[in-house]
mmCIF file of C-alpha atoms in Angstrom:
data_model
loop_
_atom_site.group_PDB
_atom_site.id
_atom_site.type_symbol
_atom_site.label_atom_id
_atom_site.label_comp_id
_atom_site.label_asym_id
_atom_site.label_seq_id
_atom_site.Cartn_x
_atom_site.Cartn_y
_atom_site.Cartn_z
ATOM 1 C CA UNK A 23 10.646 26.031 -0.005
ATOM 2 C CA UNK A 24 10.585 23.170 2.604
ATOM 3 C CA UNK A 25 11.826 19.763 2.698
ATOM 4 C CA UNK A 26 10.990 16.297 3.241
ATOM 5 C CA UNK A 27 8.285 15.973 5.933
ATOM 6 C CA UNK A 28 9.665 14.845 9.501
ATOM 7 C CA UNK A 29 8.037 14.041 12.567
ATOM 8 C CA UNK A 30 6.042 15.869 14.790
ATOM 9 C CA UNK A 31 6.932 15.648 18.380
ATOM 10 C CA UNK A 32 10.202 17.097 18.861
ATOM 11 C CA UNK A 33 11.755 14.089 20.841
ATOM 12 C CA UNK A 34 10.981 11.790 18.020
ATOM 13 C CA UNK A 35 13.593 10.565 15.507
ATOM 14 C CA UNK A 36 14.206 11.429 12.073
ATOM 15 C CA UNK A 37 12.421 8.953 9.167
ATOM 16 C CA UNK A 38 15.060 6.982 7.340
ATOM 17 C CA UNK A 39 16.413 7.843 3.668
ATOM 18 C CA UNK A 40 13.724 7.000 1.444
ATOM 19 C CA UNK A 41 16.371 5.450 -0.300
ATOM 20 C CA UNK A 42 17.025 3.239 2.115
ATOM 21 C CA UNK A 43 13.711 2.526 3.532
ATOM 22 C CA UNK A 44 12.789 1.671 0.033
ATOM 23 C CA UNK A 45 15.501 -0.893 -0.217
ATOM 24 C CA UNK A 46 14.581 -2.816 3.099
ATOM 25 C CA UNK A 47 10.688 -2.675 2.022
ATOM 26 C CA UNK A 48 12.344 -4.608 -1.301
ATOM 27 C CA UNK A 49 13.870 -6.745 0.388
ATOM 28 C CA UNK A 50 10.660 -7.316 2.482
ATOM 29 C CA UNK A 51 9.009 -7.916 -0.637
ATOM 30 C CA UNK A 52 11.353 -10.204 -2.173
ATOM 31 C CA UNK A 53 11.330 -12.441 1.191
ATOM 32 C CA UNK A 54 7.599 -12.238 1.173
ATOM 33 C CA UNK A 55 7.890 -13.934 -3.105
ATOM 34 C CA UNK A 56 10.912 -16.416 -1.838
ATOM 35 C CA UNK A 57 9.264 -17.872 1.596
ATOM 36 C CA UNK A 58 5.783 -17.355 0.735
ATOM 37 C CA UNK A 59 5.070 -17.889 -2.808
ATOM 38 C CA UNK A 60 2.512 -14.476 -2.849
ATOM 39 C CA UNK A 61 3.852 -10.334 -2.637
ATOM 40 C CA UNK A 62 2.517 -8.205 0.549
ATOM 41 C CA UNK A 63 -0.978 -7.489 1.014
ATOM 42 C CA UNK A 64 -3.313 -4.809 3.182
ATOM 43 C CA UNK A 65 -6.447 -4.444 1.995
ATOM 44 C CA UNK A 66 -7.324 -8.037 2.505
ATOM 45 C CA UNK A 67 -7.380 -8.578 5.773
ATOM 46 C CA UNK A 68 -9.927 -5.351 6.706
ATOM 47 C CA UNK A 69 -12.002 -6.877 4.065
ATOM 48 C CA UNK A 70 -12.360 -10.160 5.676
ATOM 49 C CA UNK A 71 -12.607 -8.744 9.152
ATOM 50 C CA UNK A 72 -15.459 -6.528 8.100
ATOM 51 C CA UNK A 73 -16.990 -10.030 6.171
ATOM 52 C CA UNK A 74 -16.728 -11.567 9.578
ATOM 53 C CA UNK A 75 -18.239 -8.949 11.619
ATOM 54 C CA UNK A 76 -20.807 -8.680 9.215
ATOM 55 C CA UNK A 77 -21.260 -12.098 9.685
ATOM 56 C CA UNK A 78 -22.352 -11.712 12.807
ATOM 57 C CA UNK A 79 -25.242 -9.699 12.533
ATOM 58 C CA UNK A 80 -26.282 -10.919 9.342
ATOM 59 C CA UNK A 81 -25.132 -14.623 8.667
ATOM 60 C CA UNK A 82 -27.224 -14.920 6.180
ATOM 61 C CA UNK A 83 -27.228 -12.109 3.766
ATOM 62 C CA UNK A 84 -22.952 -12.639 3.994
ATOM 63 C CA UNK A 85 -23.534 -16.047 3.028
ATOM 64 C CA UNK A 86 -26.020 -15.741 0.332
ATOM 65 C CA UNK A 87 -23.747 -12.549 -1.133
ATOM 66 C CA UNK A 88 -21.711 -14.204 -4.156
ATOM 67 C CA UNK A 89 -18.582 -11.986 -3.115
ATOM 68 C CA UNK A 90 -18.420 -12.677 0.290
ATOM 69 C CA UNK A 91 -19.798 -16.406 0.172
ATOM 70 C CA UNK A 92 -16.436 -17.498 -0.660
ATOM 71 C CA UNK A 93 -14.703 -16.467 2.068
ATOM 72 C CA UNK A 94 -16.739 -18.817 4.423
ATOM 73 C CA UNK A 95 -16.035 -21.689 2.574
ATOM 74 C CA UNK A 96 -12.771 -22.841 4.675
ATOM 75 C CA UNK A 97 -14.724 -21.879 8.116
ATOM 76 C CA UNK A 98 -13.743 -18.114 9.282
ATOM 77 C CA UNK A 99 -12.981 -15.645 6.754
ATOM 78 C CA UNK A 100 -9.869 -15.095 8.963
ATOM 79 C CA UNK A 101 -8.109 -18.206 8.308
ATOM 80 C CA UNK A 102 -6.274 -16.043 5.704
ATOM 81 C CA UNK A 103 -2.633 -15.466 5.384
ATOM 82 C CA UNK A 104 -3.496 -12.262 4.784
ATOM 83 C CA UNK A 105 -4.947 -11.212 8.270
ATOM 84 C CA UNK A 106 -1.588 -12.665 9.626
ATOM 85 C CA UNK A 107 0.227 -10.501 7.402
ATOM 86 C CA UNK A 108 -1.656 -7.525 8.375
ATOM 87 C CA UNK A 109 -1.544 -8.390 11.984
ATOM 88 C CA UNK A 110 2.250 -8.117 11.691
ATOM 89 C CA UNK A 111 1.773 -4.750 10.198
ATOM 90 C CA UNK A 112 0.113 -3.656 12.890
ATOM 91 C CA UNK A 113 2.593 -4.800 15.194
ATOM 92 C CA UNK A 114 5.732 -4.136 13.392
ATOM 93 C CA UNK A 115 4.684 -0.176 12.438
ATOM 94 C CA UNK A 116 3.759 -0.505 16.010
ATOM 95 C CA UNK A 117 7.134 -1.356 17.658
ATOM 96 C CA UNK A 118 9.475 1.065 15.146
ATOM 97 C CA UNK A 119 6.925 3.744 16.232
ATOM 98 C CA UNK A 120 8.089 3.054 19.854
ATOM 99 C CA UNK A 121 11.630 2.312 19.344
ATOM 100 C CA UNK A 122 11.604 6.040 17.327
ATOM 101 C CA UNK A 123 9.542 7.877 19.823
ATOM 102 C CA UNK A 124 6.848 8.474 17.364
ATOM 103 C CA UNK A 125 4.138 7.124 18.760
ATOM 104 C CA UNK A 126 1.717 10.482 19.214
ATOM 105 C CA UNK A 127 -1.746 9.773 19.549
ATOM 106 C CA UNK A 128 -3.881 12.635 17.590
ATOM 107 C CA UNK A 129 -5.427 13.594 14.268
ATOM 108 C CA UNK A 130 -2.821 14.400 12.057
ATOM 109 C CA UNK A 131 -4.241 17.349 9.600
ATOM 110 C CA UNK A 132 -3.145 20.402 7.740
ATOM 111 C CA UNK A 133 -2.709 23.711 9.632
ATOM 112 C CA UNK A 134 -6.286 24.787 7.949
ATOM 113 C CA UNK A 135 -8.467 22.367 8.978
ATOM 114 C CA UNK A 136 -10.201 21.095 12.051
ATOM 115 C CA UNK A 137 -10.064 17.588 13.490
ATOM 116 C CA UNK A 138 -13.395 16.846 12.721
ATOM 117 C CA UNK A 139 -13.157 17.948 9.330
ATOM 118 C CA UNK A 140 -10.190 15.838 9.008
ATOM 119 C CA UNK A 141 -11.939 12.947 10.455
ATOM 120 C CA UNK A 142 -14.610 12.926 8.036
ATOM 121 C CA UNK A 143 -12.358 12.813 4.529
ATOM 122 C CA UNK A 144 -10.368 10.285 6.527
ATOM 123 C CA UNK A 145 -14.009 8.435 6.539
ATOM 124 C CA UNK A 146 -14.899 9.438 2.730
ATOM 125 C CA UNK A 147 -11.495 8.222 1.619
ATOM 126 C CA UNK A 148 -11.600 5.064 3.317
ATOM 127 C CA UNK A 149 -14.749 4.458 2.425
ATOM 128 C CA UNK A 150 -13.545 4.933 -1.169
ATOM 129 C CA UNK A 151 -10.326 2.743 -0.806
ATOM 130 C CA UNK A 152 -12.090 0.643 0.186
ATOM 131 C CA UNK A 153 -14.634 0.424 -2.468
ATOM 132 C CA UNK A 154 -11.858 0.614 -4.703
ATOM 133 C CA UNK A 155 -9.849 -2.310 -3.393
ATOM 134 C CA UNK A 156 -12.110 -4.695 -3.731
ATOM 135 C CA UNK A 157 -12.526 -4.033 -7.328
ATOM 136 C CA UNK A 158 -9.238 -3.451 -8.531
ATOM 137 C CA UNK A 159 -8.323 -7.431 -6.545
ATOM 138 C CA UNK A 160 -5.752 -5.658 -4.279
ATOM 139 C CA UNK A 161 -4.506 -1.868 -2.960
ATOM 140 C CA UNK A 162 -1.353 0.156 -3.571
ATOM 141 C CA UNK A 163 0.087 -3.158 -1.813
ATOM 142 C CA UNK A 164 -0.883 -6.211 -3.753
ATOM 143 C CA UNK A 165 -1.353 -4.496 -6.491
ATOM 144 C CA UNK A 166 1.088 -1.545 -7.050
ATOM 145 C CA UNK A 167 3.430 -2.785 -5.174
ATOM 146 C CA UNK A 168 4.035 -6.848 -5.392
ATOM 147 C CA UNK A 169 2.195 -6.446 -9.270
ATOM 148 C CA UNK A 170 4.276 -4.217 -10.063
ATOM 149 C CA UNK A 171 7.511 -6.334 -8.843
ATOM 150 C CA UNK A 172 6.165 -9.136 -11.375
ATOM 151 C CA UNK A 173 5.817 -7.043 -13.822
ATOM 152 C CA UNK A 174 2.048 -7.322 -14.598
ATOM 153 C CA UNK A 175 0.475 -5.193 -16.740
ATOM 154 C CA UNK A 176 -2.811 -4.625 -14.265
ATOM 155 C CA UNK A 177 -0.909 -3.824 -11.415
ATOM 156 C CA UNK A 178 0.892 -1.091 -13.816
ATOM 157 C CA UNK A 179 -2.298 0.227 -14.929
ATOM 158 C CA UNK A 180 -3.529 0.151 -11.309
ATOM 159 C CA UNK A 181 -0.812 1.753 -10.227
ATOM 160 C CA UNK A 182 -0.936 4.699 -12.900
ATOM 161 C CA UNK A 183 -4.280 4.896 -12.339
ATOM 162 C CA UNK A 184 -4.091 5.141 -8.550
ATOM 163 C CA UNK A 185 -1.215 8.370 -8.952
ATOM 164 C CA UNK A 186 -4.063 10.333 -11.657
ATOM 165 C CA UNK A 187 -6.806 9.935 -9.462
ATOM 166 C CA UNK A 188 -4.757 11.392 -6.697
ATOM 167 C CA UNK A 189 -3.517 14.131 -8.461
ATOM 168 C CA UNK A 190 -7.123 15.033 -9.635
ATOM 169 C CA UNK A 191 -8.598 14.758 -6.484
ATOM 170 C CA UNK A 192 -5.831 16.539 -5.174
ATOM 171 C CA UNK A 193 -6.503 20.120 -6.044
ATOM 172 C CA UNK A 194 -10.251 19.987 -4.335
ATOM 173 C CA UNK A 195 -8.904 18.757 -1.167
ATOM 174 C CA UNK A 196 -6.019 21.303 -0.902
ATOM 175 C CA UNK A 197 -7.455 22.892 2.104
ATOM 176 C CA UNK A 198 -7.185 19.546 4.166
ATOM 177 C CA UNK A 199 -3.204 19.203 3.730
ATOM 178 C CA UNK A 200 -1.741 22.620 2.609
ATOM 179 C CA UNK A 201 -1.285 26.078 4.192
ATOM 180 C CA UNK B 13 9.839 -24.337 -2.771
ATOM 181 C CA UNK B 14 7.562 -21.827 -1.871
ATOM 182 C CA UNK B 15 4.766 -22.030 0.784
ATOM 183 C CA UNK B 16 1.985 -21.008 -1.765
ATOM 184 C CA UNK B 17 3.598 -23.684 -4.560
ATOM 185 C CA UNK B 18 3.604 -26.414 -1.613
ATOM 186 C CA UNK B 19 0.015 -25.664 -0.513
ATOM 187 C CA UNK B 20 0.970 -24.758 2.242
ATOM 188 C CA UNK B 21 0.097 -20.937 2.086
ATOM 189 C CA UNK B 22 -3.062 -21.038 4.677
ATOM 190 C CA UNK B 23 -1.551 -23.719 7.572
ATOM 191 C CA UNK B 24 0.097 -22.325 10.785
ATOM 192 C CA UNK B 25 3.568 -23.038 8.901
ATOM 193 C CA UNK B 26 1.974 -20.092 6.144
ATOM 194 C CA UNK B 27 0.411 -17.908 8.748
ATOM 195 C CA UNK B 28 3.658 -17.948 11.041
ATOM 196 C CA UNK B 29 5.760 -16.700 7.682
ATOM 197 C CA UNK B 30 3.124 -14.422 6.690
ATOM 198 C CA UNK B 31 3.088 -12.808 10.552
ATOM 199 C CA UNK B 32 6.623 -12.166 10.259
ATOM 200 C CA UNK B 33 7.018 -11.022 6.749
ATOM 201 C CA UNK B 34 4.021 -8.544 8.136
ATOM 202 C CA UNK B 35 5.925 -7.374 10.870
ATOM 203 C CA UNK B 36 9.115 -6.560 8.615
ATOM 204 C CA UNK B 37 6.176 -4.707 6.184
ATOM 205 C CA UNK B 38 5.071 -3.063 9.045
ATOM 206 C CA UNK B 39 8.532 -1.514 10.205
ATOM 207 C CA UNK B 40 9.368 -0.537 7.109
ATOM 208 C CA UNK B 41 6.666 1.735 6.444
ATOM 209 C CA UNK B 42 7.302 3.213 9.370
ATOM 210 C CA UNK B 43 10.846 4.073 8.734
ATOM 211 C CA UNK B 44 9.829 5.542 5.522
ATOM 212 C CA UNK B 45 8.003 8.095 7.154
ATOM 213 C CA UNK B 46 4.831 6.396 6.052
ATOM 214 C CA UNK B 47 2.633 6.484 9.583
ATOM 215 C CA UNK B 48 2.176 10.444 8.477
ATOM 216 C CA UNK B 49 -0.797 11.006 6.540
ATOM 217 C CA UNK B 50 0.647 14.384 5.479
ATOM 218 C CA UNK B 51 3.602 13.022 4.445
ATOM 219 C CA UNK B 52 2.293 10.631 2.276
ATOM 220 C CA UNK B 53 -0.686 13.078 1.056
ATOM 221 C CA UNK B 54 2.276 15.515 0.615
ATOM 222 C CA UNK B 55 3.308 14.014 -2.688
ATOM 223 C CA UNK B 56 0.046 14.732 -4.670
ATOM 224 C CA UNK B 57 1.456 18.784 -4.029
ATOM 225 C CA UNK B 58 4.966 17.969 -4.881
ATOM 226 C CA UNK B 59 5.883 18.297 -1.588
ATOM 227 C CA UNK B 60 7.813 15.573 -0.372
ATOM 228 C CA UNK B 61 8.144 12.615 -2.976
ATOM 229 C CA UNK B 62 9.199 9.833 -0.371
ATOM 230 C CA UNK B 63 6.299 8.253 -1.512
ATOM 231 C CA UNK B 64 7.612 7.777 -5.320
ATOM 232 C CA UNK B 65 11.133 7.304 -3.895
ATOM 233 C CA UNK B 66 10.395 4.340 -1.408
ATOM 234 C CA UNK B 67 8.045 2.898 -4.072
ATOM 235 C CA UNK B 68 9.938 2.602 -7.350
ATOM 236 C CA UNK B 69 13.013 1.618 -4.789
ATOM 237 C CA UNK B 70 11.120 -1.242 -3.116
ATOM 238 C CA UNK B 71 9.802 -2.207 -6.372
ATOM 239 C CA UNK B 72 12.820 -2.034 -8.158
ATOM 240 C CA UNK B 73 14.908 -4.003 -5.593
ATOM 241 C CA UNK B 74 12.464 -6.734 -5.314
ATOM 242 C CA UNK B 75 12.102 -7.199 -9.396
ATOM 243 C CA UNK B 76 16.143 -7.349 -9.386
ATOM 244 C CA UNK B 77 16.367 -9.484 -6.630
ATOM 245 C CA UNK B 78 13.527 -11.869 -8.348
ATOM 246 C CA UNK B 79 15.638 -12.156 -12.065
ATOM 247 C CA UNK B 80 18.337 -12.427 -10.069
ATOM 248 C CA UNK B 81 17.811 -15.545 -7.862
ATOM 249 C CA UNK B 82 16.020 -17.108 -11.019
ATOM 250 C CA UNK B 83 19.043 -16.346 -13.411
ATOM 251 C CA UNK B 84 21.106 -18.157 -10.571
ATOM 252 C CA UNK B 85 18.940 -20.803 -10.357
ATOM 253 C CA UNK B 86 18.312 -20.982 -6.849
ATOM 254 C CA UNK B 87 15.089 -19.661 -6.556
ATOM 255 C CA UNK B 88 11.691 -20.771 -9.448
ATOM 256 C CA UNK B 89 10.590 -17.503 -9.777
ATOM 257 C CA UNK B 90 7.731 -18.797 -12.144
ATOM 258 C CA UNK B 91 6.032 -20.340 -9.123
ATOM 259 C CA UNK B 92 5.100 -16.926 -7.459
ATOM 260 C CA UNK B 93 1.402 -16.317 -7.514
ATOM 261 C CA UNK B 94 0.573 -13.771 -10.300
ATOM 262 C CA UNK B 95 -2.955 -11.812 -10.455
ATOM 263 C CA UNK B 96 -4.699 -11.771 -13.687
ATOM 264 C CA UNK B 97 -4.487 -8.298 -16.172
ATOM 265 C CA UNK B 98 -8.507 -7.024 -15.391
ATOM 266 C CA UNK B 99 -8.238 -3.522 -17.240
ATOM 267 C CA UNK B 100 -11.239 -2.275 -16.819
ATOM 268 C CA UNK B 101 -11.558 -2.700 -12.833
ATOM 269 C CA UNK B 102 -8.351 -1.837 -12.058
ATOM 270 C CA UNK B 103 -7.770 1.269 -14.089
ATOM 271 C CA UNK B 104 -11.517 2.114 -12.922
ATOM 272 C CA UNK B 105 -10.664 0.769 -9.245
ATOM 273 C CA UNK B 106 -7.199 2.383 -9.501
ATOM 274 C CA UNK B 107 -8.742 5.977 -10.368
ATOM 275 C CA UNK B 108 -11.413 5.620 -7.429
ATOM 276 C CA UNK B 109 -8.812 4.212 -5.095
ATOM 277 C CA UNK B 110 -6.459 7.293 -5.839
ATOM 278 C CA UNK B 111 -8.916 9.609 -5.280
ATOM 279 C CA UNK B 112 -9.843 7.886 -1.387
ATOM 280 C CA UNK B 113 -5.507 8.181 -1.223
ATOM 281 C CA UNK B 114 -5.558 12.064 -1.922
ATOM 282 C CA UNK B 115 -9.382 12.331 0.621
ATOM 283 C CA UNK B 116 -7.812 10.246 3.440
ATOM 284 C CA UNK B 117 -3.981 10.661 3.098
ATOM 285 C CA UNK B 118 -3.845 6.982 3.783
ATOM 286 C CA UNK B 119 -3.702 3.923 1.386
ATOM 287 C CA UNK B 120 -4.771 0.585 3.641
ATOM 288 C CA UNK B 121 -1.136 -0.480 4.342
ATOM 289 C CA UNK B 122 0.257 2.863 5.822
ATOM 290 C CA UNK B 123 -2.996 3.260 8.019
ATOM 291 C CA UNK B 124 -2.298 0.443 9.617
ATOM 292 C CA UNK B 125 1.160 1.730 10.291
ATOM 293 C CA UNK B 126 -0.445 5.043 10.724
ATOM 294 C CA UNK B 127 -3.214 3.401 13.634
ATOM 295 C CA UNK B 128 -0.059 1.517 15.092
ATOM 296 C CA UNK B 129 1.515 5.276 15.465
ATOM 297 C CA UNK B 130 -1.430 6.652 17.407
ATOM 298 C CA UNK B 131 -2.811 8.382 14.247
ATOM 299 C CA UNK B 132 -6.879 8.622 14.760
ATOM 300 C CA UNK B 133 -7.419 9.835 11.427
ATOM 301 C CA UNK B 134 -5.587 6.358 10.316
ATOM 302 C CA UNK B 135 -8.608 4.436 12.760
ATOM 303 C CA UNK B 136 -11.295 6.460 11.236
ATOM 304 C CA UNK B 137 -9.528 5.414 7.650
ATOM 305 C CA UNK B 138 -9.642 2.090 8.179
ATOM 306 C CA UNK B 139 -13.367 1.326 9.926
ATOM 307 C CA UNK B 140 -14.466 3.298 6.517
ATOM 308 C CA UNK B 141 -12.131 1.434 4.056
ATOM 309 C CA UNK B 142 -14.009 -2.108 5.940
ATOM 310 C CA UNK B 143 -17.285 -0.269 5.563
ATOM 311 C CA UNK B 144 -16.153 0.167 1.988
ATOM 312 C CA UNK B 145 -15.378 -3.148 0.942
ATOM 313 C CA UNK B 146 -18.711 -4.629 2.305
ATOM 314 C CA UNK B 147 -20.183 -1.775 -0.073
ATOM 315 C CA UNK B 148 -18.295 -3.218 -2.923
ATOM 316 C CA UNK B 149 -19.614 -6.692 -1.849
ATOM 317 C CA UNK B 150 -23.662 -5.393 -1.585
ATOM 318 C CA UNK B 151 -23.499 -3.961 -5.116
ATOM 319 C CA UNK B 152 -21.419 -6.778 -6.740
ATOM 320 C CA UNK B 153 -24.075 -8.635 -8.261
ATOM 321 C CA UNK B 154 -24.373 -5.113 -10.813
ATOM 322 C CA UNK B 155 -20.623 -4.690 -10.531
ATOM 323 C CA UNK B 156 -19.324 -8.566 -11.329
ATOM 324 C CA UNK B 157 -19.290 -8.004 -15.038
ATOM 325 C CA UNK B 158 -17.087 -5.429 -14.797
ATOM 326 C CA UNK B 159 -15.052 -7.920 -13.898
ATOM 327 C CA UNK B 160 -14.913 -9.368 -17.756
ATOM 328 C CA UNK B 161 -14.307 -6.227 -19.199
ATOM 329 C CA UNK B 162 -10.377 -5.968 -20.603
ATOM 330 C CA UNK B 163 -9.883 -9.133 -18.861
ATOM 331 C CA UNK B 164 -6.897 -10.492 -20.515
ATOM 332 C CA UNK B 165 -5.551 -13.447 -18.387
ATOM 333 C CA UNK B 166 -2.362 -13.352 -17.091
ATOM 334 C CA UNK B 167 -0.344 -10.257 -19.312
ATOM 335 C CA UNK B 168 3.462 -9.573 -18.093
ATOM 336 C CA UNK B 169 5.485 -6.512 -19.203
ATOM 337 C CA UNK B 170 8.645 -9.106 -20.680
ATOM 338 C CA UNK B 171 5.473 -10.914 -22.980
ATOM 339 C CA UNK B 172 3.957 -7.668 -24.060
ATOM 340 C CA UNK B 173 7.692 -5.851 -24.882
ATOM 341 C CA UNK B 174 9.023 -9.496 -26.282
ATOM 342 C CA UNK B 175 11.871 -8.897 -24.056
ATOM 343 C CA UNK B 176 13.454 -10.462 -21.054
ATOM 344 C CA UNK B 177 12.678 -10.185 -17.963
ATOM 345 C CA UNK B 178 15.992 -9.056 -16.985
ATOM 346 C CA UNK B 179 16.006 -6.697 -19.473
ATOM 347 C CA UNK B 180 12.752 -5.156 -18.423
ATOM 348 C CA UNK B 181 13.967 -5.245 -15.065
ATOM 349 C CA UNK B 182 16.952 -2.792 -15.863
ATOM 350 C CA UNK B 183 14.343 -0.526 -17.964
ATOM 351 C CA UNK B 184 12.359 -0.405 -14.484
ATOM 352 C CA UNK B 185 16.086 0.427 -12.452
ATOM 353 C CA UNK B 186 16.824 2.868 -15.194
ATOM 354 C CA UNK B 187 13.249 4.824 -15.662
ATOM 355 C CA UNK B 188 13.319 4.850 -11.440
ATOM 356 C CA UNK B 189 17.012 6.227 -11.557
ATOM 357 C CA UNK B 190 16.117 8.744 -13.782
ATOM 358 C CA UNK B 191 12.650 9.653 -12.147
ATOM 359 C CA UNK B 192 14.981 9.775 -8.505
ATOM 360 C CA UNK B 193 17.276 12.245 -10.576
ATOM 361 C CA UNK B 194 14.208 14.818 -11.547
ATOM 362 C CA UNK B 195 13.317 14.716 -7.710
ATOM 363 C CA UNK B 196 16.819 15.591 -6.747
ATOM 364 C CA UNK B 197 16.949 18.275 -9.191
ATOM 365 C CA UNK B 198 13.528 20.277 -8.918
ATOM 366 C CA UNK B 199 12.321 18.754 -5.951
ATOM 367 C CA UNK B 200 11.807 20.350 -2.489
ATOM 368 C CA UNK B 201 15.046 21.539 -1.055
ATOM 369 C CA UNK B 202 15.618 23.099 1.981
ATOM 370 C CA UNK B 203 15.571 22.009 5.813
ATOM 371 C CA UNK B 204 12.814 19.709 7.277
ATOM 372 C CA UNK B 205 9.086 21.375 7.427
ATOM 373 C CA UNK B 206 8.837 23.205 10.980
ATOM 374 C CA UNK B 207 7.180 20.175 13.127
ATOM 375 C CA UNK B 208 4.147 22.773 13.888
ATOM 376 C CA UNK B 209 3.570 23.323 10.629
ATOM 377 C CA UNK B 210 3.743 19.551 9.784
ATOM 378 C CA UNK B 211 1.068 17.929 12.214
ATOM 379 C CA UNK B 212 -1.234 21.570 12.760
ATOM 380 C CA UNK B 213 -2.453 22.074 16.047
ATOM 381 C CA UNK B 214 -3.561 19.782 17.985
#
């Protein structure tokens, strides 16, 4: 029996204690309630920045859509707090990858599957997160997460409902992560 | 008062506080281990359960920290934004979104960690996940009324329970403590995977 997963290349540093990880994303959290009024969010911002680029190419079907339409009513669908937020995701997973030496640019995959194979339930299950965020009004972030936090019933349901779906889907996917 | 309370959630005031509480989200994540797809998808084979652990610990820590600034009385904690209780889409969305979790081995926060880290399959994740939500968006004029299904307004665990929210708060610390206990007693033991065997070849 093995571990807790750690980092691939071999100069890179050790992840943190979950523990403690999990207390400094709280904290995070808790600023994000006390300086900001709203709980983290993700799922958001790709949404808008898809709405925009849609945009685009197709002003007008984005404008006439009743979900999207919204979005365009304060000018760009990126004057959002929420594309700020995820902007300093970026940037922040970005710099602790550096300062850890675990930046490593491939396809990260089980030992039984190829890259493209990989790559393509890395497109399915986007595809379906994405889906799947818009409906449920947030991801594992806005929902799970700060919903959670607040102690709403949806986000609870969301987030039991996020941890069965996984579970069942697990099993047919085994090949992509296990030996 | 908070930005969102004041108004003043979208101005460059919000956006600056959002940027920064983004880039403290961001490094988090990362410490946790969460730029690894196969760490995170390593919890739906009982694995590695960082994902459980860093979850019900960031979620417990923040619901503490929320009674507790209210109960002192330095912080409204009724003037946080709160989402509406939409059963039917989010247990629905929730199952569907799972299932894309388990597929991609990303969730959309930790793949942008996960692109920050270099991680392709975390790119590829994410163009899909915006292809997906402009899906949603095309078939919501059949989809919308889902939206009315087991909507029930605002619902909060201390309303539904008729109990405090301090005293759910300590039912969340202690079914997390006890859930952290199970993991340290039949969960994976033993040294770090071998780093080949985490990433594969490359």
């Amino acid at each position: 029996m093995t571990g807790p997963i750690q980092p691939v290349p071999e100069r890179a540093q050790r992840y943190w204690n979950p523990y403690v990880a999990g207390f400094g994303l709280g904290l995070c959290l808790l600023l994000s309630f006390v300086a900001l009024g709203v709980g983290l969010g993700a799922s958001g911002a790709g949404a808008r920045v898809a709405a925009g680029a849609a945009h685009v190419l197709a002003p007008e079907a984005v404008e006439t859509n009743a979900y999207l339409a919204p979005w365009f009513e304060g000018g760009s669908p990126l004057s959002n707090y929420l594309v700020f937020m995820s902007l300093g995701t970026l940037l922040g997973g970005f710099g602790s990858a550096l300062i850890a030496r675990r930046f490593d640019l491939r396809v990260e995959r089980g030992p039984r599957i190829g890259s493209g194979g990989r790559l393509a339930f890395a497109l399915a299950g986007g595809l379906l997160a994405g889906f799947a965020s818009r409906m449920a009004g947030g991801c594992t972030s806005g929902q799970a997460l700060t919903g959670s936090a607040l102690f709403l019933g949806g986000s609870w349901a969301f987030l039991m409902a996020v941890f069965a779906g996984g579970f069942l889907v697990a099993p047919w996917v085994k090949k992509e992560w296990q030996a | 008062m908070n930005l969102y309370a004041q108004g003043l959630l979208e101005s460059p005031l919000g956006w600056s506080v959002a940027l920064i509480v983004g880039l403290a989200f961001g490094f988090w994540l990362e410490r946790a281990g969460f730029g690894s797809s196969r760490k995170l998808a390593a919890v739906f084979y009982f694995k590695d359960f960082a994902v459980v652990q860093v979850m019900f610990t960031a979620l417990a820590t923040a619901a503490v920290g929320l009674v507790l600034l209210d109960g002192l009385g330095w912080f409204d904690a009724s003037r946080v934004y709160r989402m509406e209780t939409l059963l039917a889409p989010q247990v629905l969305g929730g199952l569907i979104f799972g299932a894309g979790f388990a597929m991609g081995g990303w969730c959309p926060g930790t793949a942008l960690v996960g692109a920050a880290s270099g991680k392709l399959d975390a790119w590829a994740f994410l163009g899909a996940s915006m292809a997906g939500s402009l899906g949603y968006a095309a078939l919501y004029p059949s989809l919308a009324s889902l939206q009315e299904v087991g909507a029930c307004g605002i619902v909060t665990l201390p309303e539904l329970l008729g109990w405090t929210p301090a005293t759910v708060a300590l039912l969340v610390v202690a079914v997390a403590l006890a859930a952290f206990w199970a993991i340290a007693r039949f969960g994976p033991r033993g040294s770090p995977m071998e780093a080949t065997e985490v990433g594969g070849p490359r």
